[in-house]
mmCIF file of C-alpha atoms in Angstrom:
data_model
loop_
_atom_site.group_PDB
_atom_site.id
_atom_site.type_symbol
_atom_site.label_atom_id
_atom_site.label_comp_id
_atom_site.label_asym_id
_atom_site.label_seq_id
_atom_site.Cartn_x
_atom_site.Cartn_y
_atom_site.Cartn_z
ATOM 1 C CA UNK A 929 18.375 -5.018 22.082
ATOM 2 C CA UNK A 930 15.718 -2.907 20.297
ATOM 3 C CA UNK A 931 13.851 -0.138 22.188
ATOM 4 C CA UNK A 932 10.349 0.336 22.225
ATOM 5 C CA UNK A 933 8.730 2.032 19.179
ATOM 6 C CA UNK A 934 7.058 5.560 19.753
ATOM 7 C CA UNK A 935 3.035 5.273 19.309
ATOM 8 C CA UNK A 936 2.786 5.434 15.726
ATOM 9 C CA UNK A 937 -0.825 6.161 14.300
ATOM 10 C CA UNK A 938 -1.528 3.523 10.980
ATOM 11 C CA UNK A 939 -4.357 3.995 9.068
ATOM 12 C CA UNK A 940 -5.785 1.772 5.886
ATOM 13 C CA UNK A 941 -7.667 2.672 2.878
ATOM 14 C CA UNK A 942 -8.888 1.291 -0.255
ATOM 15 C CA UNK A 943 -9.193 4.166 -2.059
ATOM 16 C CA UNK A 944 -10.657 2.373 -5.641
ATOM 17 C CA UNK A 945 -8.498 4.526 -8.020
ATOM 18 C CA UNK A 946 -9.788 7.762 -6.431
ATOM 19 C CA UNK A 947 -13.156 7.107 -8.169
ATOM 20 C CA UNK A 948 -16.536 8.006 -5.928
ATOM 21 C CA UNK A 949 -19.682 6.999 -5.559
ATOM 22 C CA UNK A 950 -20.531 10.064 -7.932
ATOM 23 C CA UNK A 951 -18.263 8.042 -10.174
ATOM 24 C CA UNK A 952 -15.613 11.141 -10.758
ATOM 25 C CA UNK A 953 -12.299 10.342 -10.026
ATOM 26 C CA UNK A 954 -10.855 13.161 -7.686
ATOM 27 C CA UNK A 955 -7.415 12.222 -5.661
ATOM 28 C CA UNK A 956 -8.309 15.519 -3.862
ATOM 29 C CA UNK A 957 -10.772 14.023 -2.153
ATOM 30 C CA UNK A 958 -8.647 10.890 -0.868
ATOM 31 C CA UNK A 959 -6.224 14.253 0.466
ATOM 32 C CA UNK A 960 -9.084 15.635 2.386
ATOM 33 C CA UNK A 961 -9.805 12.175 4.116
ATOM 34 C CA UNK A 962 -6.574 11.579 4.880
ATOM 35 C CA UNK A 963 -5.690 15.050 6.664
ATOM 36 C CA UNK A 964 -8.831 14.672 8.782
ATOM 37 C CA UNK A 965 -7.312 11.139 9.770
ATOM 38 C CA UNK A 966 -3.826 12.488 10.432
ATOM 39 C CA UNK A 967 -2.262 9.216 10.369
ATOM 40 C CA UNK A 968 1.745 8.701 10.276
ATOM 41 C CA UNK A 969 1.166 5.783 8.210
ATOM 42 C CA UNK A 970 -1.221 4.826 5.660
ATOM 43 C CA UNK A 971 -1.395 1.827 3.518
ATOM 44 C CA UNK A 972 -3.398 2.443 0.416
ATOM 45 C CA UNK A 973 -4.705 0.048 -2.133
ATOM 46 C CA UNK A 974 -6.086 0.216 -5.620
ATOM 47 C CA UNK A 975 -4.318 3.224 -6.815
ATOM 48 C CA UNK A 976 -3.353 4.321 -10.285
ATOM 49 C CA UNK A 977 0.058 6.362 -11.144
ATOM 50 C CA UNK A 978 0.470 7.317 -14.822
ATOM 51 C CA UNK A 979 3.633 9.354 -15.476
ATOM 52 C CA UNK A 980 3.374 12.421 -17.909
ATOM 53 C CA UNK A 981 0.320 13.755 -17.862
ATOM 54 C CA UNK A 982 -1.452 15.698 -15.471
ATOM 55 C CA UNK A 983 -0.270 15.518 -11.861
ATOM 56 C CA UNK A 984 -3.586 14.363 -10.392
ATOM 57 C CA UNK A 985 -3.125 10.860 -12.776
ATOM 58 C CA UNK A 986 0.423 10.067 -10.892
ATOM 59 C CA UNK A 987 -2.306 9.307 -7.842
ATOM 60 C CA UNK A 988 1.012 7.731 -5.555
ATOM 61 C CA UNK A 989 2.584 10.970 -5.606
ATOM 62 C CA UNK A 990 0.318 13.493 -6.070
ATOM 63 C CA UNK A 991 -1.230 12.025 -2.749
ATOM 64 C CA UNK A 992 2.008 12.234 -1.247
ATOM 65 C CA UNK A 993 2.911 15.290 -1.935
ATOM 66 C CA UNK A 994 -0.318 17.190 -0.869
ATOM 67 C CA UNK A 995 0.395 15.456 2.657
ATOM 68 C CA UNK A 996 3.814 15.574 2.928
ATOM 69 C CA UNK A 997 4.760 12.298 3.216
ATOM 70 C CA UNK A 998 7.138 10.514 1.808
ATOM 71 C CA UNK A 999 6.201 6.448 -0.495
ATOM 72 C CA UNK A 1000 6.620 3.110 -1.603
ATOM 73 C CA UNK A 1001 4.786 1.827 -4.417
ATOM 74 C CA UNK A 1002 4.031 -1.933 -5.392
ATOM 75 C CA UNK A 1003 2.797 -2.810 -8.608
ATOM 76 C CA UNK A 1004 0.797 -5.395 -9.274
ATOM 77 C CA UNK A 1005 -0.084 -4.991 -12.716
ATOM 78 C CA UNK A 1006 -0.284 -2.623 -15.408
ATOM 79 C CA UNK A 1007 -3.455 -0.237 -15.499
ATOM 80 C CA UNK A 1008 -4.492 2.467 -18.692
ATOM 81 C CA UNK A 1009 -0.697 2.923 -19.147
ATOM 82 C CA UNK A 1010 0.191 3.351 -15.844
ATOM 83 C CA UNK A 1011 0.969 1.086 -12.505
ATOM 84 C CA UNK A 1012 -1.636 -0.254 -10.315
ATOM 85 C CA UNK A 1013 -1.302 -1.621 -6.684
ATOM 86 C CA UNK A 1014 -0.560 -0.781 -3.297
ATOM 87 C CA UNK A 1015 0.820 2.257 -1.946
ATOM 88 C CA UNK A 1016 2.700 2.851 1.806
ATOM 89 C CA UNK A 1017 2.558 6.411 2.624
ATOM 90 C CA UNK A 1018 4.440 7.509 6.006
ATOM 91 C CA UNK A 1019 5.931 11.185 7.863
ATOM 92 C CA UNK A 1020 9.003 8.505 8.812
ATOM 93 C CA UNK A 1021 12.123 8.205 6.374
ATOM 94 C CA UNK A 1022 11.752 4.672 4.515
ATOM 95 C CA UNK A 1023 14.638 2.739 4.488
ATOM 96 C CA UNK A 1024 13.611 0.041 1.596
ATOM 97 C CA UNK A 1025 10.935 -1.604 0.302
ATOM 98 C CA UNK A 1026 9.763 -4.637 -1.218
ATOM 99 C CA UNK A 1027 6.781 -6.051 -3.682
ATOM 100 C CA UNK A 1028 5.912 -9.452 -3.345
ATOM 101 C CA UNK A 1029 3.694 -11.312 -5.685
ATOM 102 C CA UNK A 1030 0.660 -13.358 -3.841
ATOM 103 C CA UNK A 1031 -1.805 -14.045 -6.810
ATOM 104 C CA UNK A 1032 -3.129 -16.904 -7.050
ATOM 105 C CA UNK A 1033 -4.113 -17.414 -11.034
ATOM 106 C CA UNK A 1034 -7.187 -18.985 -11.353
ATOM 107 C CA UNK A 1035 -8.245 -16.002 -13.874
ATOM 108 C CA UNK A 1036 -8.095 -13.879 -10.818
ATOM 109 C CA UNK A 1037 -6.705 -10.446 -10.557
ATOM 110 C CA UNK A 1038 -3.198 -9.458 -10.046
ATOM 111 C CA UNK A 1039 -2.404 -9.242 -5.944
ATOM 112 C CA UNK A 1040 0.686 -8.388 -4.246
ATOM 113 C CA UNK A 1041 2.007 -7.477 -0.968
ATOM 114 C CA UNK A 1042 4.181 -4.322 -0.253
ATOM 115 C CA UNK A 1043 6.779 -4.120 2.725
ATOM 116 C CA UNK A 1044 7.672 -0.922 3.797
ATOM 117 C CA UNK A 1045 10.380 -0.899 6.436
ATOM 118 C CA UNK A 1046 10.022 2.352 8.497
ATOM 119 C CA UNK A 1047 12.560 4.367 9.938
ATOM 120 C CA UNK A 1048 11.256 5.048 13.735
ATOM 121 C CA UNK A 1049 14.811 6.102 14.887
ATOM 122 C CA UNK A 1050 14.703 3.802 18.194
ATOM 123 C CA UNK A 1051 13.767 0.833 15.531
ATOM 124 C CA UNK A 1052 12.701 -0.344 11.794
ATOM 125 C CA UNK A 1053 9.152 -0.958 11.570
ATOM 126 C CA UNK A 1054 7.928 -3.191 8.892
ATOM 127 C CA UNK A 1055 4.664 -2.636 7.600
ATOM 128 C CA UNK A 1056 2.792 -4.754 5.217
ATOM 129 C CA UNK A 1057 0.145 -3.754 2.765
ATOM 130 C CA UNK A 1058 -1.690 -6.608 1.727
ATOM 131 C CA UNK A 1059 -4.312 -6.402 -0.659
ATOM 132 C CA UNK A 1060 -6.183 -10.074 -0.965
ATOM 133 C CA UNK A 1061 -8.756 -11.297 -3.452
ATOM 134 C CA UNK A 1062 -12.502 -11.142 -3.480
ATOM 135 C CA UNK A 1063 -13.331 -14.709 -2.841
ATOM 136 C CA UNK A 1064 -12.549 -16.909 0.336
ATOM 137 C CA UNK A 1065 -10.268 -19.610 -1.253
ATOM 138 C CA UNK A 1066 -8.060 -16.828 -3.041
ATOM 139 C CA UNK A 1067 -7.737 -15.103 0.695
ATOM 140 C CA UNK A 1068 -6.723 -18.574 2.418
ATOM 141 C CA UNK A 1069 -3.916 -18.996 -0.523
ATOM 142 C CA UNK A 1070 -2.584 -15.520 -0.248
ATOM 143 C CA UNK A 1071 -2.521 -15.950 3.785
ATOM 144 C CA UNK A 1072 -0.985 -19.090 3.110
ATOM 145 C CA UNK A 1073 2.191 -17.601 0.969
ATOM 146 C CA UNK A 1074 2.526 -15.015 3.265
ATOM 147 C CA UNK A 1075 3.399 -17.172 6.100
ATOM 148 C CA UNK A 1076 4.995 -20.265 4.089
ATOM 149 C CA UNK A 1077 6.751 -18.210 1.585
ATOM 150 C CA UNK A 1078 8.763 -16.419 4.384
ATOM 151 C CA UNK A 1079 7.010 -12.684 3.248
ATOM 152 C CA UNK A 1080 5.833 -12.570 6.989
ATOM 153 C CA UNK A 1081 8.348 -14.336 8.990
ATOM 154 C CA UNK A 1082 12.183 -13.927 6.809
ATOM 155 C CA UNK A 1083 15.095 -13.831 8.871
ATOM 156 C CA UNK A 1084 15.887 -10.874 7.472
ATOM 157 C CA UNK A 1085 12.834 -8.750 9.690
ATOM 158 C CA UNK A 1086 14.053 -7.719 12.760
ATOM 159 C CA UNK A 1087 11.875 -5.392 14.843
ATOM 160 C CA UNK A 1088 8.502 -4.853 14.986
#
């Protein structure tokens, strides 16, 4: 039998490659948010990581890093040379994680779904980071293969 899980504070942001209203792309700023929020556990869409260059372009990690917190990426598709998708940041050790594909073609974009599964120490916590499309018959198809296609409900999830 599972114990309870410890209050655990989530958070979830669309962070639009680290571009502003000012249109300047600055991951520092997404830092500064995110310390004022002081969540364990953010899920982050629409962020860019390009390898090699300057460590503010590697967005995943360079957002990680000024935190603390440890990762998992899911790619969705490929973006300037780099990976685009959603991003599970968390202060817990992460114990696996998983991509899953929910686009729904149509000449729509790329979308995917990211499990994280959490290391709580009393239990695994699985957290989902779902990034749906724009337009309402997109959103009921990717609901749709979450449940059906056994993202949300495999035998495999035990816990919270």
């Amino acid at each position: 039998m599972n114990t309870p899980c410890p209050v655990v504070r989530v958070a979830t942001y669309n962070i639009h490659k680290c571009r502003g209203m000012d249109g300047r792309v600055r991951p520092d700023r997404i830092v500064a948010v995110l310390a004022e929020v002081n969540a364990d556990i953010v899920a982050l869409q629409e962020v860019v990581s390009i390898d090699g260059g300057e460590r503010e372009l590697d967005q995943a990690r360079f957002v990680a890093e000024e935190l603390g917190y440890e990762f998992a990426f899911g790619e969705n598709r490929r973006h300037n040379g780099g990976r685009y998708g959603n991003v599970v940041l968390t202060r817990f050790p992460i114990q696996a994680h998983r991509n899953y594909d929910i686009s729904t073609g149509r000449g729509r974009e790329n979308r995917g779904c990211l499990r994280t599964d959490v290391n709580l120490k009393t239990n695994t916590l699985h957290v989902f980071n779902a990034h749906f499309g724009t337009r309402f018959f997109e959103q009921r198809e990717q609901a749709r293969m979450l449940v059906e296609e056994g993202i949300l409900t495999g035998e495999e999830l035990e816990g919270p």
